[in-house]
């Protein structure tokens, strides 16, 4: 008597792993599981789900991008394109294993731009030399002919990013207007490339020509007002640290959203029980009064906070530029308040 059995699972489609991954994501898009604007799996998610290297994951997304099915959006990651192509274009047959794809058009600038696109879309942690090669469709070792490694590449990326914004030949009148323009210009750079704020601590400045263009602009605004060199440099560093310090949160928020799958608003909604316990504890009366004044809640917008904080910061600079020089001397802690036993 014949025994009925379940049919065997269909074999994996032939071809390199990146094509199989691309085929599965393509199916999800064409079947409507992923709609236009939806995020597709990131390189790290693909790496975990399919057990492949990040470079292979990048190559899969690059393949879909060339077909017009997905597109990279800064800080949103890779999403389904607004109007995906109904029929994928014909692809060139992949090169045989161990044979490099033609890369005679490869340049340092193309490598840097591809790396910036990866960092903008998925953060600096997702950047690898193999991933850049995969994005460009060249052999894994080809980028090393132009850059020595990832550290060298990141510096080139940062210099290129800082060089995207320039200053007018006709400068605004007054030191304050010049500093304000410089601050907004730098904020725009960090806003466009949030990973920039994560590169080095303030105590280890990057010696990049295009970054020094911004420094020269700020210092020239302070020059000619009777300030000593240390005061000029201190004011420039304080202003830069204010901009960078806020910008650090841009990348951290993106990392938090990717790790938790929750937007900022969704995360705050989940904190409602903890917030309720705080405001009803009677331990923090001023905090309770302040947050209770917001009928619809408090929205923390970094762009608004940057613009708001810049004014009092420049007011403080004005007190130095136009008034008394800053006092310098050892800082001493205030005396301790008297106790009940004093």
Coordinates of N, CA and C in Angstrom, one line a residue, residues 138-329:
X138 N 32.6 45.7 -7.7 CA 34.0 45.4 -8.1 C 34.5 44.3 -7.1
X139 N 35.7 43.8 -7.5 CA 36.3 42.8 -6.6 C 36.6 43.3 -5.2
X140 N 36.5 42.4 -4.2 CA 36.6 42.8 -2.8 C 37.9 43.6 -2.5
X141 N 39.0 43.3 -3.2 CA 40.3 43.9 -2.9 C 40.5 45.1 -3.7
X142 N 39.7 45.4 -4.7 CA 39.9 46.6 -5.6 C 40.0 47.9 -4.9
X143 N 39.2 48.2 -3.9 CA 39.3 49.5 -3.2 C 40.6 49.7 -2.5
X144 N 41.3 48.7 -2.2 CA 42.6 48.8 -1.5 C 43.7 49.4 -2.4
X145 N 43.4 49.5 -3.7 CA 44.4 50.1 -4.5 C 44.3 51.6 -4.4
X146 N 43.2 52.1 -3.8 CA 43.0 53.6 -3.7 C 43.0 54.1 -2.2
X147 N 42.6 53.2 -1.3 CA 42.7 53.6 0.1 C 43.3 52.4 0.9
X148 N 44.0 52.7 2.0 CA 44.8 51.7 2.7 C 43.9 50.8 3.6
X149 N 42.7 51.3 3.9 CA 41.8 50.5 4.8 C 40.7 51.4 5.3
X150 N 39.9 50.8 6.2 CA 38.6 51.5 6.6 C 39.0 52.8 7.3
X151 N 40.0 52.9 8.2 CA 40.3 54.1 8.9 C 40.7 55.2 7.9
X152 N 41.4 54.9 6.9 CA 41.8 55.9 5.9 C 40.5 56.3 5.1
X153 N 39.7 55.4 4.8 CA 38.4 55.7 4.1 C 37.5 56.6 4.9
X154 N 37.4 56.4 6.2 CA 36.5 57.2 7.0 C 37.0 58.6 7.0
X155 N 38.3 58.8 7.1 CA 38.9 60.2 7.1 C 38.6 60.9 5.7
X156 N 38.7 60.1 4.6 CA 38.4 60.7 3.3 C 36.9 61.0 3.2
X157 N 36.0 60.2 3.8 CA 34.6 60.4 3.8 C 34.3 61.7 4.6
X158 N 34.9 61.8 5.8 CA 34.6 63.0 6.6 C 35.1 64.3 5.9
X159 N 36.2 64.2 5.3 CA 36.7 65.4 4.6 C 35.8 65.8 3.5
X160 N 35.3 64.8 2.7 CA 34.4 65.1 1.6 C 33.1 65.6 2.1
X161 N 32.6 65.1 3.3 CA 31.3 65.5 3.8 C 31.4 67.0 4.3
X162 N 32.5 67.3 5.0 CA 32.6 68.7 5.5 C 32.8 69.7 4.3
X163 N 33.3 69.1 3.2 CA 33.5 70.0 2.0 C 32.3 70.3 1.2
X164 N 31.1 69.7 1.6 CA 29.9 69.8 0.8 C 29.3 71.2 1.0
X165 N 29.6 71.9 2.1 CA 29.1 73.2 2.4 C 30.2 74.2 2.3
X166 N 30.0 75.4 1.7 CA 30.9 76.4 1.5 C 30.3 77.7 2.0
X167 N 31.2 78.8 2.1 CA 30.7 80.1 2.6 C 30.8 81.1 1.5
X168 N 29.9 82.1 1.6 CA 29.9 83.1 0.5 C 31.2 84.0 0.5
X169 N 31.5 84.5 -0.7 CA 32.7 85.4 -0.8 C 32.4 86.7 -0.1
X170 N 31.2 87.1 -0.1 CA 30.8 88.4 0.5 C 30.3 88.0 1.9
X171 N 31.1 88.3 2.9 CA 30.7 87.8 4.3 C 29.7 88.7 4.9
X172 N 28.8 88.2 5.8 CA 27.8 89.0 6.5 C 28.5 90.0 7.4
X173 N 27.8 91.1 7.6 CA 28.4 92.2 8.5 C 28.3 91.8 9.9
X174 N 29.4 91.9 10.7 CA 29.3 91.6 12.1 C 29.8 90.3 12.4
X175 N 30.5 90.1 13.6 CA 31.0 88.8 14.0 C 29.9 87.9 14.3
X176 N 28.8 88.4 14.9 CA 27.7 87.5 15.3 C 27.0 86.8 14.1
X177 N 26.8 87.6 13.1 CA 26.1 87.1 11.9 C 27.0 86.0 11.3
X178 N 28.3 86.2 11.3 CA 29.2 85.3 10.7 C 29.3 84.0 11.5
X179 N 29.3 84.1 12.9 CA 29.3 82.9 13.7 C 28.0 82.1 13.5
X180 N 26.9 82.9 13.4 CA 25.6 82.2 13.3 C 25.5 81.5 12.0
X181 N 26.0 82.1 10.9 CA 26.0 81.4 9.6 C 26.9 80.1 9.7
X182 N 28.0 80.3 10.3 CA 28.9 79.1 10.4 C 28.3 78.0 11.2
X183 N 27.6 78.3 12.3 CA 26.9 77.3 13.1 C 25.9 76.6 12.4
X184 N 25.0 77.3 11.6 CA 24.0 76.7 10.9 C 24.5 75.8 9.7
X185 N 25.6 76.3 9.2 CA 26.3 75.5 8.1 C 26.8 74.2 8.6
X186 N 27.5 74.2 9.7 CA 28.0 73.0 10.3 C 26.8 72.1 10.7
X187 N 25.8 72.6 11.3 CA 24.6 71.8 11.7 C 24.0 71.1 10.5
X188 N 24.0 71.8 9.3 CA 23.4 71.2 8.1 C 24.3 70.0 7.7
X189 N 25.6 70.1 7.8 CA 26.5 69.0 7.5 C 26.3 67.8 8.4
X190 N 26.2 68.0 9.7 CA 26.0 66.9 10.7 C 24.6 66.4 10.5
X191 N 23.6 67.2 10.1 CA 22.2 66.7 9.9 C 22.2 65.8 8.7
X192 N 23.0 66.1 7.7 CA 23.0 65.3 6.5 C 23.8 64.0 6.7
X193 N 24.8 64.1 7.5 CA 25.7 62.9 7.7 C 25.9 62.7 9.2
X194 N 24.9 62.2 9.9 CA 24.9 62.1 11.4 C 26.1 61.3 11.9
X195 N 26.7 60.4 11.2 CA 27.8 59.6 11.6 C 29.0 60.5 11.9
X196 N 29.1 61.7 11.3 CA 30.3 62.5 11.5 C 30.5 62.9 12.9
X197 N 29.4 63.1 13.7 CA 29.6 63.5 15.1 C 30.1 62.4 16.0
X198 N 30.2 61.2 15.5 CA 30.7 60.0 16.3 C 32.1 59.7 16.1
X199 N 32.8 60.4 15.2 CA 34.2 60.0 14.8 C 35.2 60.0 15.9
X200 N 35.4 61.2 16.5 CA 36.4 61.3 17.5 C 36.0 62.2 18.6
X201 N 36.5 62.1 19.8 CA 36.2 63.1 20.9 C 36.7 64.4 20.6
X202 N 36.2 65.4 21.3 CA 36.6 66.8 21.1 C 38.1 67.0 21.3
X203 N 38.7 66.2 22.2 CA 40.1 66.3 22.6 C 41.0 65.8 21.5
X204 N 40.5 65.1 20.5 CA 41.3 64.6 19.4 C 40.8 65.1 18.1
X205 N 41.0 66.3 17.8 CA 40.4 66.9 16.6 C 40.9 66.3 15.3
X206 N 40.0 66.3 14.3 CA 40.4 65.8 13.0 C 41.1 66.9 12.2
X207 N 42.3 66.5 11.7 CA 43.1 67.5 10.9 C 42.7 67.3 9.4
X208 N 41.5 67.8 9.1 CA 41.0 67.7 7.7 C 40.9 69.0 7.1
X209 N 41.4 69.2 5.9 CA 41.3 70.5 5.2 C 40.0 71.1 5.1
X210 N 38.9 70.3 4.8 CA 37.6 70.9 4.7 C 37.0 71.2 6.0
X211 N 37.4 70.5 7.1 CA 36.9 70.8 8.4 C 37.5 72.2 8.8
X212 N 38.8 72.3 8.5 CA 39.5 73.6 8.9 C 38.9 74.8 8.2
X213 N 38.2 74.6 7.0 CA 37.5 75.7 6.4 C 36.5 76.3 7.3
X214 N 35.8 75.4 8.0 CA 34.7 75.9 9.0 C 35.4 76.6 10.2
X215 N 36.5 76.0 10.6 CA 37.3 76.6 11.7 C 37.8 78.0 11.3
X216 N 38.3 78.1 10.1 CA 38.9 79.4 9.7 C 37.8 80.4 9.6
X217 N 36.6 80.0 9.2 CA 35.4 81.0 9.1 C 35.1 81.5 10.5
X218 N 35.0 80.6 11.5 CA 34.7 81.0 12.9 C 35.8 81.9 13.5
X219 N 37.0 81.5 13.3 CA 38.1 82.3 13.9 C 38.3 83.6 13.3
X220 N 38.0 83.7 11.9 CA 38.1 85.0 11.3 C 37.0 85.9 11.7
X221 N 35.9 85.4 12.2 CA 34.8 86.2 12.7 C 35.2 86.8 14.0
X222 N 36.0 86.1 14.8 CA 36.4 86.6 16.1 C 37.7 87.4 16.1
X223 N 38.3 87.3 15.0 CA 39.6 88.1 14.8 C 39.4 89.6 14.7
X224 N 40.3 90.4 15.3 CA 40.2 91.8 15.2 C 39.4 92.5 16.3
X225 N 39.0 91.7 17.3 CA 38.2 92.3 18.4 C 39.0 92.3 19.7
X226 N 40.3 92.3 19.7 CA 41.1 92.4 20.9 C 41.2 91.2 21.7
X227 N 40.8 90.0 21.2 CA 40.8 88.8 22.0 C 42.2 88.1 21.9
X228 N 42.6 87.6 23.0 CA 43.9 86.9 22.9 C 43.7 85.5 22.2
X229 N 44.7 84.9 21.7 CA 44.6 83.7 20.9 C 43.9 82.5 21.7
X230 N 44.2 82.4 22.9 CA 43.5 81.3 23.7 C 42.0 81.5 23.8
X231 N 41.6 82.8 24.0 CA 40.2 83.0 24.1 C 39.5 82.8 22.8
X232 N 40.1 83.2 21.7 CA 39.6 82.9 20.4 C 39.4 81.4 20.1
X233 N 40.4 80.7 20.4 CA 40.3 79.2 20.2 C 39.3 78.6 21.1
X234 N 39.3 79.0 22.4 CA 38.3 78.5 23.3 C 36.9 78.7 22.8
X235 N 36.6 79.9 22.4 CA 35.2 80.2 21.9 C 34.9 79.4 20.7
X236 N 35.8 79.2 19.8 CA 35.6 78.4 18.6 C 35.3 77.0 19.0
X237 N 36.1 76.4 19.9 CA 35.9 75.0 20.3 C 34.5 74.9 21.1
X238 N 34.2 75.8 21.9 CA 32.9 75.8 22.6 C 31.7 75.8 21.6
X239 N 31.8 76.6 20.6 CA 30.7 76.7 19.7 C 30.6 75.4 18.9
X240 N 31.8 74.8 18.5 CA 31.8 73.6 17.7 C 31.3 72.4 18.6
X241 N 31.7 72.4 19.8 CA 31.3 71.3 20.7 C 29.7 71.4 21.0
X242 N 29.2 72.6 21.0 CA 27.7 72.7 21.1 C 27.0 72.0 19.9
X243 N 27.5 72.3 18.7 CA 26.9 71.7 17.5 C 27.1 70.2 17.5
X244 N 28.3 69.8 17.7 CA 28.6 68.4 17.6 C 27.9 67.6 18.7
X245 N 27.8 68.2 19.9 CA 27.2 67.6 21.0 C 25.7 67.3 20.8
X246 N 25.0 68.2 20.2 CA 23.6 67.9 19.8 C 23.5 66.9 18.7
X247 N 24.5 67.0 17.7 CA 24.4 66.2 16.5 C 24.7 64.7 16.9
X248 N 25.4 64.4 18.0 CA 25.6 63.1 18.4 C 24.3 62.3 18.6
X249 N 23.3 63.0 19.0 CA 22.0 62.4 19.3 C 21.3 61.9 18.0
X250 N 21.7 62.5 16.9 CA 21.0 62.1 15.6 C 21.4 60.7 15.3
X251 N 22.6 60.3 15.4 CA 23.1 59.0 15.1 C 22.6 58.0 16.2
X252 N 22.7 58.4 17.4 CA 22.3 57.5 18.5 C 20.8 57.2 18.4
X253 N 20.0 58.2 18.0 CA 18.5 57.9 17.8 C 18.3 56.9 16.7
X254 N 19.1 57.0 15.6 CA 18.9 56.1 14.5 C 19.3 54.7 15.0
X255 N 20.4 54.6 15.8 CA 20.8 53.3 16.3 C 19.8 52.7 17.2
X256 N 19.2 53.5 18.1 CA 18.2 53.1 19.0 C 16.9 52.6 18.3
X257 N 16.5 53.3 17.2 CA 15.4 52.9 16.5 C 15.6 51.5 15.7
X258 N 16.8 51.4 15.2 CA 17.2 50.2 14.5 C 17.2 49.0 15.5
X259 N 17.7 49.2 16.7 CA 17.9 48.1 17.6 C 16.6 47.7 18.2
X260 N 15.7 48.7 18.5 CA 14.4 48.4 19.2 C 13.2 48.2 18.2
X261 N 13.4 48.8 17.0 CA 12.2 48.7 16.1 C 11.2 49.7 16.4
X262 N 11.5 50.6 17.4 CA 10.5 51.6 17.8 C 10.9 53.0 17.4
X263 N 10.0 53.8 16.9 CA 10.3 55.2 16.7 C 10.4 56.0 18.0
X264 N 10.9 57.2 18.0 CA 11.0 58.0 19.2 C 9.7 58.1 19.9
X265 N 8.6 58.4 19.1 CA 7.3 58.5 19.7 C 6.8 57.2 20.3
X266 N 7.0 56.1 19.6 CA 6.6 54.8 20.1 C 7.3 54.5 21.4
X267 N 8.6 54.8 21.4 CA 9.4 54.5 22.7 C 8.8 55.3 23.8
X268 N 8.6 56.6 23.6 CA 8.1 57.5 24.6 C 6.7 57.0 25.1
X269 N 5.9 56.5 24.2 CA 4.6 56.0 24.6 C 4.7 54.8 25.6
X270 N 5.7 54.0 25.4 CA 6.0 52.9 26.3 C 6.5 53.3 27.7
X271 N 7.0 54.6 27.8 CA 7.5 55.1 29.0 C 6.4 55.7 29.9
X272 N 5.1 55.7 29.4 CA 4.0 56.3 30.1 C 3.9 55.8 31.5
X273 N 3.9 54.5 31.8 CA 3.7 54.0 33.2 C 4.8 54.6 34.1
X274 N 6.1 54.6 33.6 CA 7.2 55.1 34.4 C 7.0 56.6 34.7
X275 N 6.6 57.3 33.6 CA 6.4 58.7 33.8 C 5.3 59.0 34.8
X276 N 4.2 58.2 34.7 CA 3.1 58.4 35.7 C 3.6 58.2 37.1
X277 N 4.4 57.2 37.3 CA 4.9 56.9 38.7 C 5.7 58.0 39.2
X278 N 6.5 58.7 38.3 CA 7.3 59.8 38.7 C 6.5 61.0 39.1
X279 N 5.6 61.4 38.3 CA 4.8 62.6 38.5 C 3.8 62.5 39.7
X280 N 3.5 61.2 40.0 CA 2.5 61.0 41.1 C 3.2 60.7 42.4
X281 N 4.5 60.7 42.4 CA 5.3 60.3 43.6 C 5.4 61.5 44.6
X282 N 5.2 62.7 44.2 CA 5.4 63.9 45.0 C 6.8 64.2 45.4
X283 N 7.8 63.5 44.8 CA 9.2 63.7 45.1 C 9.8 64.8 44.2
X284 N 9.1 65.0 43.1 CA 9.7 66.0 42.1 C 8.6 67.0 41.7
X285 N 8.3 67.9 42.6 CA 7.2 68.9 42.4 C 7.4 69.8 41.3
X286 N 8.6 70.3 41.1 CA 8.9 71.3 40.0 C 8.8 70.5 38.6
X287 N 9.4 69.4 38.6 CA 9.3 68.6 37.3 C 7.9 68.3 37.0
X288 N 7.1 67.9 38.0 CA 5.7 67.5 37.8 C 5.0 68.8 37.3
X289 N 5.2 69.9 37.8 CA 4.6 71.2 37.4 C 4.9 71.5 36.0
X290 N 6.2 71.4 35.6 CA 6.6 71.7 34.3 C 6.0 70.8 33.2
X291 N 6.2 69.5 33.4 CA 5.6 68.6 32.4 C 4.1 68.6 32.4
X292 N 3.5 68.9 33.5 CA 2.1 68.9 33.5 C 1.5 70.1 32.8
X293 N 2.3 71.1 32.5 CA 1.8 72.3 31.8 C 1.6 72.0 30.3
X294 N 2.2 70.8 29.8 CA 2.0 70.5 28.4 C 0.8 69.7 28.2
X295 N -0.2 70.3 27.5 CA -1.5 69.6 27.3 C -1.3 68.4 26.4
X296 N -0.5 68.6 25.3 CA -0.4 67.5 24.3 C 1.0 66.9 24.4
X297 N 1.7 67.0 25.5 CA 3.0 66.5 25.6 C 4.1 67.4 25.1
X298 N 5.4 67.0 25.4 CA 6.5 67.8 25.0 C 7.2 67.1 23.8
X299 N 7.4 67.8 22.7 CA 8.1 67.2 21.5 C 9.5 67.8 21.5
X300 N 10.5 66.9 21.6 CA 11.9 67.3 21.6 C 12.3 67.2 20.1
X301 N 12.5 68.4 19.5 CA 13.0 68.4 18.1 C 14.4 69.0 18.2
X302 N 15.3 68.3 17.7 CA 16.7 68.7 17.8 C 17.0 70.0 17.0
X303 N 16.3 70.1 15.8 CA 16.6 71.3 15.0 C 16.1 72.5 15.8
X304 N 14.9 72.4 16.4 CA 14.4 73.6 17.2 C 15.3 73.9 18.4
X305 N 15.8 72.8 19.1 CA 16.7 73.0 20.2 C 18.0 73.6 19.8
X306 N 18.5 73.2 18.7 CA 19.8 73.8 18.2 C 19.6 75.3 18.0
X307 N 18.5 75.7 17.3 CA 18.3 77.1 17.0 C 18.1 77.9 18.3
X308 N 17.3 77.3 19.2 CA 17.0 78.0 20.5 C 18.3 78.2 21.3
X309 N 19.1 77.1 21.4 CA 20.3 77.2 22.3 C 21.4 78.1 21.7
X310 N 21.4 78.3 20.4 CA 22.4 79.1 19.7 C 22.4 80.5 20.2
X311 N 21.2 81.0 20.4 CA 21.0 82.5 20.7 C 21.7 82.8 22.1
X312 N 21.3 82.1 23.2 CA 22.0 82.4 24.4 C 23.5 82.1 24.4
X313 N 23.9 81.1 23.6 CA 25.3 80.9 23.5 C 26.1 82.0 22.9
X314 N 25.5 82.6 21.8 CA 26.1 83.8 21.2 C 26.0 85.0 22.1
X315 N 24.9 85.1 22.9 CA 24.8 86.2 23.9 C 26.0 86.1 24.8
X316 N 26.4 84.9 25.2 CA 27.5 84.8 26.1 C 28.8 85.2 25.4
X317 N 28.9 84.8 24.1 CA 30.1 85.2 23.4 C 30.2 86.7 23.3
X318 N 29.0 87.3 23.1 CA 29.0 88.8 23.0 C 29.5 89.5 24.2
X319 N 29.2 88.9 25.4 CA 29.7 89.5 26.6 C 31.2 89.5 26.7
X320 N 31.8 88.6 26.0 CA 33.3 88.5 25.9 C 33.9 89.4 24.8
X321 N 33.3 89.3 23.6 CA 33.8 90.0 22.5 C 33.6 91.5 22.7
X322 N 32.4 91.9 23.2 CA 32.1 93.3 23.3 C 32.2 93.9 24.7
X323 N 32.5 93.0 25.7 CA 32.6 93.5 27.0 C 33.8 93.1 27.7
X324 N 33.7 92.6 28.9 CA 34.9 92.2 29.7 C 35.5 90.9 29.2
X325 N 36.8 90.8 29.2 CA 37.4 89.5 28.9 C 37.1 88.5 30.0
X326 N 37.1 87.2 29.6 CA 36.7 86.1 30.6 C 37.7 86.1 31.7
X327 N 37.2 85.8 32.9 CA 38.1 85.6 34.1 C 38.7 84.3 34.0
X328 N 40.0 84.2 34.3 CA 40.7 82.9 34.3 C 41.3 82.7 35.7
X329 N 41.1 81.5 36.2 CA 41.7 81.1 37.5 C 41.2 79.8 37.9

